[in-house]
Coordinates of C-alpha atoms and ligand atoms in Angstrom, one line a residue:
M44 CA 0.0 -0.2 0.2
T45 CA 1.1 3.3 -0.7
A46 CA -0.6 6.9 0.0
L47 CA -1.3 7.5 -3.3
D48 CA -3.7 4.0 -4.0
F49 CA -7.0 4.6 -5.0
D50 CA -10.0 2.7 -5.2
P51 CA -10.6 2.5 -9.1
A52 CA -14.6 1.9 -8.2
G53 CA -14.7 5.3 -6.0
V54 CA -14.2 7.9 -9.2
A55 CA -16.8 10.0 -10.0
L56 CA -16.5 10.0 -13.8
P57 CA -18.2 13.0 -15.8
L58 CA -20.7 11.8 -18.3
G59 CA -21.5 13.2 -21.4
H60 CA -20.8 15.8 -23.7
Y61 CA -19.8 19.1 -22.7
I62 CA -21.4 21.8 -24.6
D63 CA -22.3 25.5 -24.3
G64 CA -20.8 25.6 -20.9
A65 CA -22.5 22.2 -19.4
R66 CA -22.6 18.7 -19.5
V67 CA -25.0 17.2 -22.1
E68 CA -26.4 13.7 -21.8
T69 CA -27.9 12.2 -24.9
A70 CA -29.9 9.1 -25.6
E71 CA -27.2 8.2 -28.3
D72 CA -25.8 4.9 -28.2
A73 CA -23.4 4.3 -25.3
I74 CA -19.7 3.3 -26.2
P75 CA -18.5 1.4 -23.0
V76 CA -14.9 2.2 -22.0
R77 CA -12.9 -0.3 -20.4
R78 CA -9.4 -0.2 -18.1
P79 CA -6.8 -1.1 -19.5
S80 CA -5.2 -2.1 -16.2
D81 CA -8.2 -4.8 -15.9
S82 CA -10.2 -4.7 -19.1
A83 CA -13.3 -4.0 -16.7
V84 CA -16.0 -1.9 -18.4
Y85 CA -16.0 1.6 -15.8
G86 CA -18.1 3.8 -17.8
H87 CA -20.0 4.7 -20.7
V88 CA -19.9 7.7 -23.0
P89 CA -22.2 8.7 -26.1
D90 CA -21.4 7.8 -30.0
G91 CA -21.8 11.2 -30.9
S92 CA -23.4 11.7 -33.9
A93 CA -23.3 14.4 -36.6
D94 CA -26.2 16.2 -35.2
T95 CA -24.2 16.5 -31.8
V96 CA -21.1 17.5 -33.5
D97 CA -23.3 20.3 -35.0
R98 CA -24.9 21.4 -32.2
A99 CA -21.2 21.6 -30.6
V100 CA -19.5 23.5 -33.5
S101 CA -22.9 26.0 -33.7
A102 CA -22.7 26.8 -29.8
A103 CA -18.7 27.1 -30.1
A104 CA -19.4 29.7 -33.4
R105 CA -22.2 31.4 -31.7
A106 CA -19.7 32.2 -28.5
F107 CA -16.9 33.3 -30.8
A108 CA -19.5 35.6 -32.9
R109 CA -21.5 36.9 -29.4
S110 CA -18.9 36.2 -26.3
D111 CA -15.9 39.0 -26.1
W112 CA -13.8 36.1 -26.0
A113 CA -11.7 37.3 -29.2
S114 CA -12.4 40.9 -29.0
R115 CA -11.9 41.5 -25.3
P116 CA -8.2 43.0 -24.4
P117 CA -5.4 39.9 -24.9
R118 CA -4.6 40.1 -21.1
D119 CA -7.9 39.5 -19.7
R120 CA -7.8 36.5 -21.9
A121 CA -4.3 35.7 -20.7
R122 CA -5.7 35.9 -17.1
V123 CA -8.5 33.4 -17.5
L124 CA -6.4 31.1 -19.1
R125 CA -3.6 31.2 -15.8
R126 CA -6.8 31.2 -13.3
W127 CA -7.3 27.7 -15.3
A128 CA -4.3 26.4 -14.7
D129 CA -4.6 27.4 -11.3
L130 CA -7.9 25.3 -10.9
V131 CA -6.4 22.7 -12.7
D132 CA -3.3 22.1 -10.2
A133 CA -5.6 22.8 -7.4
D134 CA -7.7 19.8 -8.9
A135 CA -4.8 17.8 -9.0
P136 CA -5.5 14.6 -6.7
A137 CA -8.9 13.9 -8.0
L138 CA -8.1 15.3 -11.6
A139 CA -5.0 12.7 -11.6
R140 CA -7.1 9.5 -10.2
L141 CA -9.7 10.6 -13.4
E142 CA -6.7 10.5 -15.6
A143 CA -5.0 7.1 -14.4
V144 CA -8.2 5.3 -13.8
G145 CA -9.1 4.6 -16.8
S146 CA -5.9 5.3 -19.0
T147 CA -2.3 3.8 -19.3
R148 CA -1.0 6.6 -16.7
P149 CA 0.0 5.2 -13.5
I150 CA -1.4 7.7 -10.7
K151 CA 2.2 8.2 -9.9
D152 CA 2.8 9.7 -12.8
A153 CA -0.6 11.2 -13.4
L154 CA 0.1 13.5 -10.7
A155 CA 4.1 14.1 -10.9
W156 CA 3.6 14.5 -14.7
D157 CA 0.5 14.7 -16.4
V158 CA -1.4 17.2 -14.3
P159 CA 1.4 19.8 -13.4
F160 CA 2.5 19.7 -17.3
T161 CA -1.4 20.5 -18.6
A162 CA -1.7 23.2 -16.1
E163 CA 1.9 24.5 -17.2
G164 CA 1.5 24.2 -20.5
I165 CA -1.8 26.2 -20.4
R166 CA 0.3 28.8 -18.4
F167 CA 3.0 28.8 -21.1
F168 CA 0.3 29.3 -24.2
A169 CA -1.8 32.0 -21.7
E170 CA 1.4 34.1 -21.8
F171 CA 1.2 34.5 -25.8
A172 CA -2.5 36.2 -25.5
D173 CA -1.0 39.4 -25.4
K174 CA 2.3 39.2 -27.0
L175 CA 1.3 38.3 -30.9
G176 CA 0.8 41.0 -33.3
G177 CA 1.0 41.6 -36.5
E178 CA 3.2 43.6 -39.0
V179 CA 3.5 47.0 -40.8
A180 CA 4.0 46.2 -44.3
A181 CA 6.8 48.8 -46.1
T182 CA 4.4 50.5 -48.4
R183 CA 4.2 54.1 -50.3
T184 CA 4.3 56.5 -47.0
D185 CA 0.9 57.9 -47.9
Q186 CA -0.5 54.2 -47.5
L187 CA -0.6 52.1 -44.2
G188 CA -0.3 48.7 -45.4
L189 CA -1.6 46.2 -42.2
V190 CA -0.8 42.4 -42.0
I191 CA -3.1 41.6 -38.9
A192 CA -3.2 38.3 -37.0
E193 CA -6.9 37.0 -36.6
P194 CA -8.0 33.9 -35.1
Y195 CA -10.0 31.4 -37.4
G196 CA -13.1 31.0 -35.0
V197 CA -13.9 27.5 -34.6
V198 CA -11.1 25.0 -34.5
G199 CA -11.9 21.2 -34.2
A200 CA -9.6 18.9 -32.5
I201 CA -9.3 15.6 -31.8
A202 CA -7.0 14.0 -29.4
P203 CA -5.4 10.7 -28.7
W204 CA -5.4 7.9 -25.8
N205 CA -1.9 8.0 -24.8
F206 CA -1.6 11.1 -22.5
P207 CA -5.2 12.5 -23.0
L208 CA -4.9 15.4 -20.6
V209 CA -1.6 16.3 -21.5
M210 CA -2.2 16.1 -25.5
A211 CA -5.3 17.7 -26.0
S212 CA -4.0 20.6 -23.5
W213 CA -1.5 21.1 -26.3
K214 CA -4.5 21.6 -28.8
I215 CA -6.8 23.4 -26.6
A216 CA -4.7 26.0 -25.1
P217 CA -2.8 27.4 -28.0
A218 CA -6.0 27.8 -29.7
L219 CA -8.1 29.5 -26.9
A220 CA -4.9 31.9 -26.4
A221 CA -5.6 33.2 -30.0
G222 CA -8.8 33.9 -29.3
N223 CA -10.5 30.8 -30.8
A224 CA -13.5 28.7 -29.9
V225 CA -12.6 24.9 -29.5
V226 CA -14.6 22.1 -30.2
I227 CA -12.4 18.6 -29.2
K228 CA -13.0 14.8 -29.2
P229 CA -11.0 13.0 -26.7
S230 CA -10.5 9.3 -27.8
E231 CA -13.5 7.0 -26.8
M232 CA -11.0 5.0 -24.8
T233 CA -10.2 7.7 -22.7
P234 CA -13.1 10.2 -22.6
F235 CA -13.4 11.9 -19.1
S236 CA -10.8 13.8 -17.9
L237 CA -11.4 16.3 -21.0
V238 CA -14.8 16.7 -19.6
R239 CA -13.4 17.7 -16.1
L240 CA -10.9 20.0 -18.0
A241 CA -13.4 21.8 -19.7
E242 CA -15.5 22.1 -16.4
L243 CA -12.7 23.8 -14.6
A244 CA -12.2 26.0 -17.9
S245 CA -15.9 27.4 -17.4
Q246 CA -15.0 27.9 -13.8
A247 CA -12.0 30.3 -14.4
G248 CA -14.4 32.4 -16.5
V249 CA -13.9 31.0 -20.1
P250 CA -17.5 31.8 -21.6
P251 CA -20.1 29.0 -22.2
G252 CA -19.5 27.6 -25.9
I253 CA -15.3 28.5 -26.3
F254 CA -14.5 25.2 -25.0
N255 CA -16.8 21.9 -25.9
V256 CA -16.6 18.4 -25.6
V257 CA -18.0 16.0 -27.9
Q258 CA -17.8 12.2 -27.1
G259 CA -17.7 9.5 -29.7
Q260 CA -15.7 7.3 -31.8
G261 CA -13.5 8.4 -34.6
R262 CA -15.2 7.1 -38.0
T263 CA -18.6 8.8 -36.5
A264 CA -17.7 11.8 -34.2
G265 CA -14.2 12.0 -35.3
D266 CA -15.1 12.3 -39.0
A267 CA -18.4 14.9 -38.6
L268 CA -15.7 17.0 -36.6
A269 CA -13.2 17.1 -39.3
R270 CA -15.6 17.7 -42.1
H271 CA -17.7 20.3 -40.4
P272 CA -18.2 23.2 -43.1
G273 CA -18.2 25.7 -39.4
I274 CA -14.6 24.6 -38.3
G275 CA -12.2 26.9 -39.2
K276 CA -9.2 24.6 -38.9
V277 CA -8.5 21.3 -37.7
T278 CA -5.8 19.9 -35.4
F279 CA -5.4 16.0 -34.4
T280 CA -2.7 13.7 -32.7
G281 CA -2.9 10.2 -33.6
S282 CA -1.9 7.4 -36.3
T283 CA -0.6 8.2 -39.8
R284 CA -3.3 6.4 -41.1
T285 CA -6.1 8.4 -39.2
G286 CA -4.4 11.7 -39.9
I287 CA -4.4 11.1 -43.6
A288 CA -8.1 10.9 -43.1
V289 CA -9.1 13.2 -41.2
M290 CA -7.0 15.7 -43.4
R291 CA -9.4 14.5 -46.7
A292 CA -12.3 14.8 -44.3
A293 CA -10.9 18.6 -43.6
A294 CA -10.4 19.1 -47.2
E295 CA -13.6 17.7 -48.7
S296 CA -15.5 20.7 -47.0
G297 CA -13.9 23.2 -47.8
P298 CA -10.1 23.7 -47.7
K299 CA -8.9 24.3 -44.2
P300 CA -5.5 24.3 -42.7
V301 CA -4.8 21.3 -40.5
T302 CA -2.3 20.6 -38.2
L303 CA -1.4 16.5 -38.1
E304 CA 1.1 15.2 -34.9
L305 CA 1.3 11.6 -36.1
G306 CA 2.7 8.5 -35.5
G307 CA 6.8 7.6 -35.7
K308 CA 9.9 5.0 -35.7
S309 CA 12.2 7.0 -33.7
P310 CA 16.0 6.2 -33.8
Q311 CA 18.4 6.5 -30.8
V312 CA 21.9 6.2 -32.0
V313 CA 24.5 5.6 -30.1
F314 CA 28.7 6.5 -30.7
G315 CA 31.4 4.4 -29.5
D316 CA 32.5 7.6 -27.6
V317 CA 30.0 8.0 -24.8
P318 CA 31.3 8.5 -22.0
D319 CA 28.9 6.9 -19.5
R320 CA 27.5 3.8 -20.8
D321 CA 25.0 3.3 -17.9
A322 CA 23.4 6.5 -18.0
V323 CA 23.3 6.1 -21.6
A324 CA 21.5 2.9 -21.3
R325 CA 19.2 4.2 -18.8
T326 CA 17.8 6.9 -21.3
V327 CA 17.6 4.5 -23.9
F328 CA 15.6 2.4 -21.9
G329 CA 13.5 5.1 -20.7
A330 CA 12.4 6.2 -24.2
F331 CA 11.4 3.2 -25.4
T332 CA 9.1 1.6 -21.7
G333 CA 8.1 5.2 -20.4
N334 CA 4.1 4.5 -20.9
A335 CA 4.9 1.0 -22.2
G336 CA 6.1 2.6 -25.4
Q337 CA 3.1 4.6 -25.8
V338 CA 4.4 7.2 -26.8
C339 CA 4.8 9.1 -30.6
V340 CA 8.5 10.2 -30.1
A341 CA 9.1 6.7 -28.3
G342 CA 12.4 6.0 -29.2
S343 CA 12.2 2.6 -30.3
R344 CA 14.9 1.8 -32.7
L345 CA 18.3 1.4 -31.0
I346 CA 20.9 1.9 -33.5
A347 CA 24.6 1.4 -31.4
H348 CA 28.4 1.1 -32.5
R349 CA 29.2 -2.5 -32.7
S350 CA 31.7 -2.0 -29.4
V351 CA 28.8 -0.6 -27.2
A352 CA 25.8 -2.4 -28.6
D353 CA 26.1 -5.6 -25.9
E354 CA 26.7 -3.8 -23.1
L355 CA 24.1 -1.4 -23.4
V356 CA 21.7 -4.6 -24.0
E357 CA 22.8 -6.3 -21.0
R358 CA 22.4 -3.0 -18.9
M359 CA 18.7 -2.5 -20.1
A360 CA 18.1 -6.8 -19.4
E361 CA 19.0 -5.9 -15.7
L362 CA 16.8 -2.4 -15.6
A363 CA 13.9 -4.2 -16.8
K364 CA 13.8 -6.4 -13.7
A365 CA 13.0 -3.1 -11.6
L366 CA 9.7 -2.5 -13.4
K367 CA 6.8 -2.8 -11.4
P368 CA 4.1 -3.6 -13.7
G369 CA 0.7 -2.7 -11.7
P370 CA -2.8 -1.2 -12.3
T371 CA -3.1 2.2 -12.3
W372 CA -4.4 2.9 -9.2
D373 CA -1.7 1.1 -7.1
G374 CA 0.9 4.0 -6.2
S375 CA 3.8 2.0 -6.7
T376 CA 3.2 1.0 -10.2
T377 CA 6.3 2.1 -12.5
F378 CA 4.9 0.5 -15.5
S379 CA 1.8 0.8 -17.9
P380 CA -0.4 -1.2 -19.3
I381 CA -1.5 -1.6 -22.8
I382 CA -4.9 0.6 -23.8
S383 CA -6.7 -2.3 -24.6
T384 CA -6.8 -5.9 -25.1
P385 CA -6.6 -5.3 -29.0
Q386 CA -3.6 -3.1 -28.7
A387 CA -1.7 -5.6 -27.0
D388 CA -2.4 -8.1 -29.3
R389 CA -1.1 -6.1 -32.6
V390 CA 2.1 -5.6 -30.7
D391 CA 2.2 -9.3 -30.0
G392 CA 1.4 -9.7 -33.5
L393 CA 4.1 -7.5 -34.7
V394 CA 6.6 -9.3 -32.2
R395 CA 5.8 -12.7 -33.3
G396 CA 6.2 -11.2 -36.9
A397 CA 10.2 -10.8 -36.1
L398 CA 10.9 -13.5 -34.2
R399 CA 9.2 -16.0 -36.9
A400 CA 11.6 -13.9 -39.4
G401 CA 14.6 -15.2 -37.6
A402 CA 14.6 -12.1 -34.7
E403 CA 16.2 -13.1 -31.2
A404 CA 14.1 -11.7 -28.0
V405 CA 16.7 -10.8 -25.7
I406 CA 14.5 -9.5 -23.3
G407 CA 10.4 -10.0 -23.6
G408 CA 8.3 -11.2 -26.4
R409 CA 5.4 -12.3 -25.0
R410 CA 2.3 -10.4 -22.9
L411 CA 3.0 -10.6 -19.2
A412 CA 1.2 -12.9 -18.0
A413 CA 1.7 -12.4 -14.3
I414 CA -1.3 -9.9 -14.5
Q415 CA -4.7 -11.6 -15.6
D416 CA -7.0 -9.6 -17.3
G417 CA -5.0 -6.4 -17.9
A418 CA -3.2 -6.0 -20.9
F419 CA 0.5 -5.6 -20.0
Y420 CA 3.3 -6.8 -22.7
E421 CA 6.7 -7.4 -21.3
P422 CA 9.7 -5.1 -21.7
T423 CA 10.8 -6.3 -25.5
I424 CA 14.4 -6.2 -26.5
L425 CA 14.8 -8.0 -30.2
R426 CA 18.0 -8.3 -32.1
N427 CA 19.1 -9.2 -35.3
V428 CA 15.6 -8.6 -37.0
A429 CA 15.3 -8.9 -40.3
P430 CA 15.0 -5.7 -42.7
G431 CA 11.7 -5.7 -44.1
T432 CA 10.0 -6.8 -41.1
E433 CA 7.1 -4.7 -39.8
A434 CA 8.5 -4.6 -36.4
L435 CA 11.6 -2.7 -37.7
D436 CA 9.4 -0.8 -39.9
E437 CA 6.2 0.3 -38.2
E438 CA 5.4 2.2 -35.1
V439 CA 4.7 -0.9 -33.0
F440 CA 3.2 1.5 -29.8
G441 CA 4.2 -1.1 -26.9
P442 CA 7.5 -1.6 -25.2
V443 CA 9.5 -3.0 -27.9
L444 CA 13.0 -2.0 -28.9
T445 CA 15.0 -3.6 -32.1
V446 CA 18.9 -3.1 -31.7
Q447 CA 21.0 -2.5 -35.2
T448 CA 24.4 -2.1 -35.1
F449 CA 26.8 0.1 -37.2
E450 CA 30.8 0.4 -38.0
D451 CA 30.9 3.9 -38.7
E452 CA 29.1 7.7 -38.8
E453 CA 28.0 7.0 -42.3
E454 CA 26.3 3.7 -41.7
A455 CA 24.6 4.9 -38.5
L456 CA 22.8 7.9 -40.0
A457 CA 21.6 6.0 -42.8
L458 CA 20.1 3.5 -40.6
A459 CA 18.7 6.3 -38.4
D460 CA 17.2 7.8 -41.5
H461 CA 13.4 6.0 -41.4
P462 CA 11.8 6.1 -45.3
S463 CA 8.5 7.4 -44.2
Y464 CA 8.3 8.6 -40.3
G465 CA 10.5 11.4 -39.0
L466 CA 9.0 12.5 -35.7
A467 CA 12.4 12.6 -33.2
A468 CA 15.8 11.3 -33.0
G469 CA 18.5 10.7 -30.1
V470 CA 21.9 11.1 -30.7
H471 CA 24.5 10.4 -28.1
T472 CA 28.4 11.2 -28.3
A473 CA 30.8 13.1 -26.9
D474 CA 31.9 14.4 -30.3
L475 CA 30.4 18.0 -30.6
G476 CA 31.0 18.3 -34.1
R477 CA 29.7 14.7 -35.0
A478 CA 26.7 15.6 -32.8
M479 CA 26.2 18.5 -34.7
R480 CA 26.2 16.7 -38.1
A481 CA 23.8 14.2 -37.1
V482 CA 21.3 17.1 -36.0
R483 CA 21.9 18.6 -39.3
R484 CA 21.4 15.2 -41.2
L485 CA 18.5 14.0 -40.0
K486 CA 15.1 14.0 -41.4
A487 CA 13.3 14.5 -37.9
G488 CA 11.2 17.1 -36.2
T489 CA 13.0 17.2 -32.8
V490 CA 16.7 15.8 -32.6
W491 CA 17.9 15.4 -29.0
V492 CA 21.6 15.4 -28.2
N493 CA 22.8 13.6 -25.3
R494 CA 19.2 13.1 -23.8
Y495 CA 15.9 11.7 -25.0
G496 CA 12.4 13.4 -24.7
R497 CA 10.4 16.1 -24.1
T498 CA 11.0 18.1 -21.2
A499 CA 8.9 21.3 -19.6
D500 CA 10.6 23.4 -22.1
F501 CA 7.3 24.3 -23.7
V502 CA 9.0 26.9 -26.0
I503 CA 10.5 23.9 -28.0
P504 CA 8.0 23.1 -30.2
T505 CA 7.3 19.6 -31.5
G506 CA 5.9 18.0 -35.1
G507 CA 7.0 15.8 -37.7
Y508 CA 8.6 15.6 -40.9
K509 CA 7.6 13.1 -43.5
G510 CA 4.6 10.7 -42.6
S511 CA 5.1 12.2 -38.9
G512 CA 3.0 14.7 -39.3
I513 CA 2.4 18.8 -40.8
G514 CA 2.8 22.1 -38.1
K515 CA 4.1 21.8 -34.5
D516 CA 2.2 21.5 -31.1
L517 CA 4.0 23.3 -28.6
G518 CA 6.2 26.9 -29.6
R519 CA 4.9 29.5 -30.9
Q520 CA 4.7 27.9 -33.6
A521 CA 1.4 26.3 -32.3
V522 CA -0.2 29.6 -31.5
E523 CA 0.2 31.2 -35.0
A524 CA -0.8 27.8 -36.3
N525 CA -4.2 29.1 -34.8
L526 CA -3.9 32.5 -36.5
R527 CA -4.5 33.7 -40.0
H528 CA -3.6 36.9 -41.4
K529 CA -5.7 39.6 -43.1
S530 CA -4.1 42.4 -44.7
A531 CA -4.9 45.7 -45.1
L532 CA -3.9 48.8 -47.1
V533 CA -5.4 52.0 -46.1
A534 CA -4.6 54.9 -48.1
F535 CA -4.6 58.4 -46.7
Ligands
LIG36 O1 -5.2 5.9 -33.3 P1 -6.3 6.8 -34.5 P2 -5.7 4.5 -32.6 C1 -0.3 5.3 -33.2 C2 -0.1 4.0 -32.7 C3 -1.2 3.3 -32.6 C4 -2.5 3.3 -33.2 C5 -3.5 3.1 -33.4 O2 0.6 3.3 -33.7 O3 -0.7 1.8 -32.2 O4 -1.9 4.9 -33.7 O5 -4.1 3.9 -32.3 C6 -9.9 9.5 -33.9 N1 -11.9 10.3 -38.4 N2 -0.8 6.4 -32.4 O6 -6.4 3.7 -33.5 O7 -7.3 6.2 -34.9 C7 -9.8 8.4 -32.8 O8 -11.1 8.5 -32.1 C8 -11.6 11.3 -37.3 C9 0.1 7.3 -32.5 O9 -6.2 4.7 -31.0 O10 -5.6 7.4 -34.7 C10 -8.7 9.1 -31.6 O11 -9.6 10.1 -31.0 N3 -11.1 10.7 -36.0 C11 -0.3 8.6 -31.5 C12 -7.7 9.4 -32.6 O12 -8.6 9.7 -34.1 C13 -10.9 9.7 -36.2 C14 -1.4 8.2 -30.9 C15 -7.1 8.9 -32.3 O13 -6.7 7.4 -33.2 C16 -11.0 8.8 -36.7 C17 -2.7 7.1 -30.6 C18 -11.4 8.8 -38.4 N4 -12.0 8.3 -39.3 C19 -2.6 6.3 -31.9 N5 -10.5 7.4 -36.8 C20 0.7 9.6 -31.5 N6 0.9 10.5 -32.8 O14 1.1 9.7 -30.1 C21 -10.4 7.7 -35.5 N7 -10.2 8.4 -35.1

C-alpha cells in the first residue's frame, strides 16, 4: 500500500458531452469504456452523432461571434487561462485519479507529470495572448499596409488516448490563447478527463461555448468534426493513417488548414565514445518503456556502435527487472498497461512476426502473464531483426526496442533515417562535431543530443517530418498555427 493508492470504483465520472458550458447527456448509443489495467468496463460515453457535433460547433460559432473572447483585451484572456491552470493544479489529486483510472498512466505519473504538465502548458500558452502582433508592411508613405493576425473562429481538435490531458491541452490552450473557440473530441478509450478540464475552464471564466467536448468514435464523431464546414482549422494527434483520413475529410468540406501530430519510429543512435554507458542505457531504456512505449516520440530503434551494443543491451535487461507493472491505481506501479487488449494483441503480432523471421528476443517477447485480464506486455528487446520486418519498419506503440549495429557514422545516419517517419531522433556522443552533423542530417522534427524525451521547455516546438505530421504542437509555432492573417491597405 502507498499513500497514492485509490479505489478505481470510487472515482466519479463526468458523463456525457460538454457543450455550451454544461454537461449534455443524449440518448445516443453508449460506448463501453474499459480500464486497461483489468479490462473491466467502468463507464459509458455517448457515441456522438453528426447532429451532436453540429450542435457543439454551432454553440462554439455562436460563442465566438457573441461573447467577447476574441475581442476583449488579450491580457484578460491570459488572466482567465492562468486562472484555469491554477484550478487544474488545485484539482490535481482528483484529476490525476480520473486520468489514471481508465488510461495507461499510473497514478504516480499522472500526479507528478500529466496534471502539472497540463497546467504549465496552459500557462505557457496564456502568455502569448497579449504578445502576438501583426506587421506594418513597407508601402508608399501615403498608405498604411497592415498584416493583422486573427483567430480562425472554431478550431476542431481530435485527441489521442496515450496522454489524454497533456496532448489535448497542447491543442486547446494555443487555440484559446489566440482567441478561438474549440470543439474537441477525446479518444473514445479515454473520454472523461477532458470533460473535467472543460468544467474547470468554465469555472475559470472561459465563456460558455468557447470550449466544448464531444464524445464518440473516430469514424463517426471524429469524422463529422473534421468535415464540419463551420470549423476553421483542424488539429489532430494520432496515427498516420487516421491523420490522412482527417486531412481528406477536412478538405472535402472546403479547404482548411490542418495540424497533424502523427506516428513515429524514432532512432536512438549511440556512438562508441559515450563516456557514461550506464547513463545512456538508462536513457535508451526509458525512451522505449515509458508509458509502455505508447509515446509518439518513443525511441524504438537502438542504433548502436558495435563496441557498445552488447553492454547497453545487458544493462537494459537488468533495468527491466526493476520495473513494477501493476494497475494504474496502485501508487507503486512504474510500468504501464497497454491501452486495450486488441492493441496488446497487435504489439504481440508484430513481435511474433519478427521472431518468425529470425529475430531473437533478448528479453520479453510476450504478454505479461503475471497480471490477469489487464493488457500488459513485457519490455522487449529484439536483435537480428530482418530488414523489411514490420517490427523494424512500423510504429509498434508498445515497449519494444529493435537493436541494430553500425561501424561508422555514415552507416549510423543511414540506418537512422526512416523512409516514411521523421518524428524524433536521439544521438549520444562525446564528439560535438559528430552530434551537430547528425542534427543537420537527420530528417526528424526533433533531434535530442545526449538526452531523450520532451521536457517542460514548452518553447521548443514538437512535430514531425515526412509521414510523422504537418505543423507543430508547442512553441510559438503552435499559437501562430491558430491564427490567420488579414492584409489591409489604407490610403490616406
Ligand atoms: O489511433 P487513431 P488508434 C498510433 C499508434 C497506435 C495506432 C492506432 O501506432 O498503435 O495509432 O491507435 C480518432 N476521423 N497512435 O486507433 O485512430 C480516434 O477516435 C476522425 C499514435 O487509437 O489515430 C481518436 O480520438 N477521427 C499517436 C484519435 O483519432 C478519427 C497516439 C486517434 O485515433 C477517425 C495514438 C476518423 N476516421 C495512436 N478514426 C501519437 N501520435 O502519439 C479515429 N479517429
